[in-house]
Short mmCIF file of C-alpha atoms in Angstrom, two decimals:
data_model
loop_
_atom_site.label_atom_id
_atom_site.label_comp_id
_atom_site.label_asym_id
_atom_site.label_seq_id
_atom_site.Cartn_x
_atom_site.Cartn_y
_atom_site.Cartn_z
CA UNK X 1459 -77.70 -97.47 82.55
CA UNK X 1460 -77.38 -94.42 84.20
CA UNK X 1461 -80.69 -94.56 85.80
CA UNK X 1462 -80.38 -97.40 88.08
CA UNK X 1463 -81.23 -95.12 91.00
CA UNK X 1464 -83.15 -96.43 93.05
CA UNK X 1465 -81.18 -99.37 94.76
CA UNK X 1466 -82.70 -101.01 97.93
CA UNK X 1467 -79.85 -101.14 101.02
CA UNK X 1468 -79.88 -104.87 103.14
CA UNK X 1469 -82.09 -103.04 105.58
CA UNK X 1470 -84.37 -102.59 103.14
CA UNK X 1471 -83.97 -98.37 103.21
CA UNK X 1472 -84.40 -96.29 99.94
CA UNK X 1473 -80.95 -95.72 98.40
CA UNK X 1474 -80.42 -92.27 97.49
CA UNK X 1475 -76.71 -92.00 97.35
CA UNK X 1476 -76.53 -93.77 94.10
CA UNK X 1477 -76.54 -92.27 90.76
CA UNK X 1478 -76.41 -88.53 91.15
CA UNK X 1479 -77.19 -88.96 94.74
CA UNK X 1480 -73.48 -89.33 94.80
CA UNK X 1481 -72.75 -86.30 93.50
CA UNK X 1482 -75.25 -84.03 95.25
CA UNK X 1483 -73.42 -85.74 98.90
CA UNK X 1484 -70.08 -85.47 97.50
CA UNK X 1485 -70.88 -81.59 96.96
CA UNK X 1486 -72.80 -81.69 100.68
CA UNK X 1487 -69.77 -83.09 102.29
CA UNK X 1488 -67.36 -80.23 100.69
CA UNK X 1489 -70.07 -77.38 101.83
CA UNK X 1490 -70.16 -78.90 105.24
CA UNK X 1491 -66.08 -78.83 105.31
CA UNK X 1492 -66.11 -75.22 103.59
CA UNK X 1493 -69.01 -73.76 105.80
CA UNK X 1494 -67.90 -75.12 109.29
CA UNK X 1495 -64.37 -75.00 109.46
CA UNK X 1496 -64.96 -71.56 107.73
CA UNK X 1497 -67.27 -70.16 110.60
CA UNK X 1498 -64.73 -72.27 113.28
CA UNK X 1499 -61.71 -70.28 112.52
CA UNK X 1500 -64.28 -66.87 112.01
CA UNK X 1501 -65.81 -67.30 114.88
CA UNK X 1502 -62.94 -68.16 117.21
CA UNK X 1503 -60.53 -65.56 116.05
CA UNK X 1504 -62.84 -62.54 115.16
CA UNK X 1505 -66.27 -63.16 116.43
CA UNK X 1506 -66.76 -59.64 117.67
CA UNK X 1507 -66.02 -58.65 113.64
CA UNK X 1508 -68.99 -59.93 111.75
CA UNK X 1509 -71.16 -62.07 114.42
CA UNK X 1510 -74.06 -62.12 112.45
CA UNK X 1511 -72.81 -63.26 109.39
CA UNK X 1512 -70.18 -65.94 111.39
CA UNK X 1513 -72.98 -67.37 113.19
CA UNK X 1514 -74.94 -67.92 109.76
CA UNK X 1515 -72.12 -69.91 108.45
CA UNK X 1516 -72.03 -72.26 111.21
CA UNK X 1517 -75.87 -72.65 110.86
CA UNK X 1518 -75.85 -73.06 107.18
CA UNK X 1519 -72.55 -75.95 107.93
CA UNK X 1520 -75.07 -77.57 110.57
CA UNK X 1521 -77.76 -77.67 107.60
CA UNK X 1522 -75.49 -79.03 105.53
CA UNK X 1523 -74.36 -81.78 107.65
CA UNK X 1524 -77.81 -82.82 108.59
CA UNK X 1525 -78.70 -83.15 104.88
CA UNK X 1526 -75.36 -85.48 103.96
CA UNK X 1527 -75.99 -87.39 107.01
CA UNK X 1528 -79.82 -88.24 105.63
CA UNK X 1529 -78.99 -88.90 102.62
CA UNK X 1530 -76.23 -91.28 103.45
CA UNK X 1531 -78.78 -92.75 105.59
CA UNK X 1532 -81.65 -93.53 103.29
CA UNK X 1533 -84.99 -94.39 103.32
CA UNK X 1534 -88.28 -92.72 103.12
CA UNK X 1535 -88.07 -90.90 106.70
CA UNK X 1536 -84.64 -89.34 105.82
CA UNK X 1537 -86.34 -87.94 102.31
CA UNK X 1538 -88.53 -86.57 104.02
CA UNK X 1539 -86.21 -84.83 106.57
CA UNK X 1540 -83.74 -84.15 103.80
CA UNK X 1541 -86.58 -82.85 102.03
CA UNK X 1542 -87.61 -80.54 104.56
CA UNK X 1543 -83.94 -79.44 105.55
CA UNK X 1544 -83.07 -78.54 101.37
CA UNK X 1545 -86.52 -76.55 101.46
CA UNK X 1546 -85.12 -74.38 104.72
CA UNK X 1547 -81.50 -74.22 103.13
CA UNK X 1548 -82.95 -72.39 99.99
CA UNK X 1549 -85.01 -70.30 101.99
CA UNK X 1550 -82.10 -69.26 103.55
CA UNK X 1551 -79.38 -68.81 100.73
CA UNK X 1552 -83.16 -66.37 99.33
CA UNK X 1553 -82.99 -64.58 102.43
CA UNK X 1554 -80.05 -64.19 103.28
CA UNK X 1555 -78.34 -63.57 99.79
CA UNK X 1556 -80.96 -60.93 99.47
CA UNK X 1557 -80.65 -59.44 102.75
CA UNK X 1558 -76.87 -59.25 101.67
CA UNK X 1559 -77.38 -57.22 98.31
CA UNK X 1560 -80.41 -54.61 100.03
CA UNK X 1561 -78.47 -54.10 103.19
CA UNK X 1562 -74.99 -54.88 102.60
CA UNK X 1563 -74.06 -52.45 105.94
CA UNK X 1564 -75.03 -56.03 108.71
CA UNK X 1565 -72.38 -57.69 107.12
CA UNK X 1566 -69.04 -56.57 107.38
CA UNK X 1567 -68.11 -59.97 106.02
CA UNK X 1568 -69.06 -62.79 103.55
CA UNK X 1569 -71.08 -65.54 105.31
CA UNK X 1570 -71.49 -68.85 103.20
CA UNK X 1571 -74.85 -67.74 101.75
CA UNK X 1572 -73.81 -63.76 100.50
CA UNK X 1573 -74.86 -62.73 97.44
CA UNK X 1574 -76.81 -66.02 96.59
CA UNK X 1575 -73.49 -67.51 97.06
CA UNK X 1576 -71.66 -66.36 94.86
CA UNK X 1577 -68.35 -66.94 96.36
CA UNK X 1578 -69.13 -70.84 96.01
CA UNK X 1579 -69.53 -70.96 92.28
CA UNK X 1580 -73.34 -70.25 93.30
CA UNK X 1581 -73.24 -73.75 94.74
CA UNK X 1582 -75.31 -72.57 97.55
CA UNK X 1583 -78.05 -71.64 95.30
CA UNK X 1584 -78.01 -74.66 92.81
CA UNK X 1585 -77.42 -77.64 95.31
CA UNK X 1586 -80.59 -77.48 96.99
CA UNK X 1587 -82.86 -76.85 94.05
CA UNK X 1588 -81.16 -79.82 92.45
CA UNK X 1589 -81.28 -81.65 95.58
CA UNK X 1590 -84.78 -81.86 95.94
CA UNK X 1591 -85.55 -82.39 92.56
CA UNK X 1592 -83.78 -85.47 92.71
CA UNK X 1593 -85.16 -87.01 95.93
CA UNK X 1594 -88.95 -85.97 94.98
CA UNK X 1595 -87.87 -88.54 92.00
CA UNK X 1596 -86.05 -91.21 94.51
CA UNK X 1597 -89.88 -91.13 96.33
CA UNK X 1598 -91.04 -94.66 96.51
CA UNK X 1599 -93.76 -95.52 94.15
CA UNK X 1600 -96.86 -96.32 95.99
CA UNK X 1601 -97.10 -99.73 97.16
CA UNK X 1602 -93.72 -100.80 95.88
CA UNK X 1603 -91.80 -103.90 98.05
CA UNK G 396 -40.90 -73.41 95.55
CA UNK G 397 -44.75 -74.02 97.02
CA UNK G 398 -46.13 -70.96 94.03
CA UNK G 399 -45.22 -73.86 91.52
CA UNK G 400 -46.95 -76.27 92.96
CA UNK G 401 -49.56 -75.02 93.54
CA UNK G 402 -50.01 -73.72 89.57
CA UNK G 403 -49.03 -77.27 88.88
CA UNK G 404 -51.90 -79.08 91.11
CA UNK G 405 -54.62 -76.51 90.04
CA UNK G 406 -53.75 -77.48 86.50
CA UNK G 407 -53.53 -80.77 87.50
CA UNK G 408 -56.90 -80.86 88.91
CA UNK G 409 -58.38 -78.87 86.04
CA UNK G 410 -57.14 -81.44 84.13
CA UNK G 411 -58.77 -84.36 86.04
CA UNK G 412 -62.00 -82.70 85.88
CA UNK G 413 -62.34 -82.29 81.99
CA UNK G 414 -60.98 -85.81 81.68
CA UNK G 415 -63.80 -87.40 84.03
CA UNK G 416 -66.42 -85.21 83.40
CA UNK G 417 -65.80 -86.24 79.57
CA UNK G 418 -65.95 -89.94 80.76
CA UNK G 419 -69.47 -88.54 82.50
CA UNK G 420 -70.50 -87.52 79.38
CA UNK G 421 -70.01 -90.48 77.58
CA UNK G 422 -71.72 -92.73 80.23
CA UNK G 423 -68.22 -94.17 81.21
CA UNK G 424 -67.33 -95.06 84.98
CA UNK G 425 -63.81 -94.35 86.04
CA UNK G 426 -61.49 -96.77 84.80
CA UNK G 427 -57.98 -97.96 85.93
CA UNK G 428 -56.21 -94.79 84.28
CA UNK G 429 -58.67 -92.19 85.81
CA UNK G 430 -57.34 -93.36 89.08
CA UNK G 431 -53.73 -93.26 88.32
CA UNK G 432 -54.58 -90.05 87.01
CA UNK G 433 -56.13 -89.55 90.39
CA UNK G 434 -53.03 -91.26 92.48
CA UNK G 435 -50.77 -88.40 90.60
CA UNK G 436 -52.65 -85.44 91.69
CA UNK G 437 -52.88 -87.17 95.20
CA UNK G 438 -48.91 -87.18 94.62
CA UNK G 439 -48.28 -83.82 94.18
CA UNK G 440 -50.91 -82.68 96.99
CA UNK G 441 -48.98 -84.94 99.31
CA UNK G 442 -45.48 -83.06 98.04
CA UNK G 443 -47.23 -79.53 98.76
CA UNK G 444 -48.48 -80.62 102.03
CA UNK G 445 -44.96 -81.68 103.14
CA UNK G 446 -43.31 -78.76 101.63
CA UNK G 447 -46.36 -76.04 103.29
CA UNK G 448 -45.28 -77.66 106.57
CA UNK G 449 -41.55 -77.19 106.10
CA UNK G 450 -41.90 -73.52 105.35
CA UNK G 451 -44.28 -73.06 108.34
CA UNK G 452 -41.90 -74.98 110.99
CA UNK G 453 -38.71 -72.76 108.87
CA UNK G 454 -40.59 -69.59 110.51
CA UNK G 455 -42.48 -68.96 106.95
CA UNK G 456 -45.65 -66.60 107.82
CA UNK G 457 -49.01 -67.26 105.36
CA UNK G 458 -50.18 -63.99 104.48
CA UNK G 459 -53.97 -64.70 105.40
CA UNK G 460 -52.95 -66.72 108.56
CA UNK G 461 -51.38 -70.17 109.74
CA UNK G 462 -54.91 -71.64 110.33
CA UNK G 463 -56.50 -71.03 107.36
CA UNK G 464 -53.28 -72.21 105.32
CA UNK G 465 -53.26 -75.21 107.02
CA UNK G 466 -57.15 -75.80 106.87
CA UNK G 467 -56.62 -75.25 103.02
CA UNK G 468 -53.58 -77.58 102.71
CA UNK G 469 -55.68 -80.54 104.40
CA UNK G 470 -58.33 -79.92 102.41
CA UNK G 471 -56.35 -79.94 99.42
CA UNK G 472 -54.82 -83.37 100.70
CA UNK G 473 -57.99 -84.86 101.03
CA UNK G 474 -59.98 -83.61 98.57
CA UNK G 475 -58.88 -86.22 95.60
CA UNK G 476 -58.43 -89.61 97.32
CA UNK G 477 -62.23 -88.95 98.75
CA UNK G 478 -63.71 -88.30 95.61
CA UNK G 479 -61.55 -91.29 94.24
CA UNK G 480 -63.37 -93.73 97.03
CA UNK G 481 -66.63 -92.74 96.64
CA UNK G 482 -66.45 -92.85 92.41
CA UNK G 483 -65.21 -96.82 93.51
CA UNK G 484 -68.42 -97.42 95.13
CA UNK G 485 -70.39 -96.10 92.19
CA UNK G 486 -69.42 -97.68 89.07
CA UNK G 487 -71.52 -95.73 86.96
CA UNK G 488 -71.03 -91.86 84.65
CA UNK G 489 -72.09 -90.38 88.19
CA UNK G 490 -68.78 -91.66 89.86
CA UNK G 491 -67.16 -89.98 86.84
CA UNK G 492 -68.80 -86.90 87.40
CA UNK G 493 -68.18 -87.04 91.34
CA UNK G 494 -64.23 -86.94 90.45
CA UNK G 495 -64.88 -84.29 87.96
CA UNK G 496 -66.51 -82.03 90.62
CA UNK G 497 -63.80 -82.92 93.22
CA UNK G 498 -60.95 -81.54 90.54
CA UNK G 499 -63.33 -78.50 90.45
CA UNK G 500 -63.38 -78.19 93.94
CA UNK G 501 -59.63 -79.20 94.11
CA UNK G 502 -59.01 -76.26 91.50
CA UNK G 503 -60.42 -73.22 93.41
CA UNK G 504 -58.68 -74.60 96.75
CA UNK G 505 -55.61 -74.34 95.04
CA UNK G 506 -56.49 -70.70 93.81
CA UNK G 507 -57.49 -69.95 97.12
CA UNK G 508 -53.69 -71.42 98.52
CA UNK G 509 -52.09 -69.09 96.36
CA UNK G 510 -53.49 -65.88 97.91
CA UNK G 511 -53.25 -66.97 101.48
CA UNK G 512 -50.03 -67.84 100.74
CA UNK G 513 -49.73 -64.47 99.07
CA UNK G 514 -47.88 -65.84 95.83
#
């Protein structure tokens, strides 16, 4: 029962917030909370601190929000975007969490994606890996109504 | 006064996670006690809200900063009822396990509350 995943909307767009979908926006939506409202009150009281690492936060919330809003959205173009979008977030938790650990001297402070982050349970690192993995499996079969 | 609640709601929401994410497990959807379960932590986040604001407007100073006390406190508030709304759209384990990752969630907020408070 717990694979009835792929649910058609009324406009006829892939579902992919049931099933896990849920839980992979529900965990979105609290990264896009935690990351922007993070790098708001960063970057408008201590920019001049850590700007690097405050403007990476904000970009990694604006990833973040992109993705929850596609997958709210459904249908094949939004995998595809959502896709694309969990491929560039892992890149950049890689990058940037090992940019972190080699040259820990560019960021005076944590951005979202330090150490792999590690200050979000790792969340970071898991959610998009999981992510995809579940909308290569929401792709619509070939020739499917 | 705010020290024990917060304690309380991170247990609380410990709590609410280990008994969804055993409903999860056992292919269960949330039922009508999961969300009174729900409706109490809600409670006592609504209590700690109020009370955070009364010590704030009493002249109380957050040790990491008003903003991010605040930002914490809403997101505290929040953080159960919207995990609550979206497990009532999916009746299946995965609304279970949605509420189960929001007491998670709700859990290390409230850790985090107690240092920027500065407990």
């Amino acid at each position: 029962m717990a694979v009835t995943d792929r649910k058609r909307t009324g406009s006829g767009r892939t579902r992919l917030i049931s099933g896990p979908g849920l839980l992979l926006v529900w965990l979105y939506g609290v990264m896009v909370v935690g990351a922007l409202s993070r790098s708001a009150v960063q970057i408008s009281t201590d920019f001049g601190h850590a700007p690097l690492a405050y403007s990476l936060s904000a970009v990694a919330g604006v990833v973040y929000g992109f993705i929850t809003y596609t997958l709210v959205r459904g249908g094949e173009r939004a995998r595809r975007a959502a896709l694309v979008c969990c491929a560039a977030e892992l890149a950049g938790v890689l990058v940037v969490g090992t940019w972190t650990v080699v040259e820990p001297s560019a960021f005076p402070d944590a951005t979202v994606w330090s150490d792999y982050g590690i200050g979000y349970l790792f969340i970071p690192v898991l959610l998009p890996v999981t992510a995809m993995l579940w909308l290569r499996r929401a792709a619509r079969p070939v020739g499917a109504a | 006064m705010l020290d024990a609640l917060t304690i309380a709601l991170a247990a609380a929401a410990i709590v609410l996670a280990l008994w969804c994410g055993i409903a999860a497990y056992r292919d269960q959807s949330t039922k009508d006690r999961h969300f009174l379960g729900m409706a109490v932590v809600t409670l006592l986040a609504t209590v700690q809200l109020v009370v955070g604001i009364v010590q704030l407007a009493r002249g109380a100073k957050p040790e990491q900063g008003t903003v991010i006390f605040v930002a914490y406190l809403l997101g505290a508030f929040a953080c159960t009822p919207a995990a609550g709304f979206l497990s009532l759209a999916e009746r299946t384990r995965w609304g279970s396990a949605t509420v189960a990752a929001g007491g998670v969630v709700l859990a290390v907020l409230e850790l985090r509350l107690y240092d920027i408070w500065g407990g």
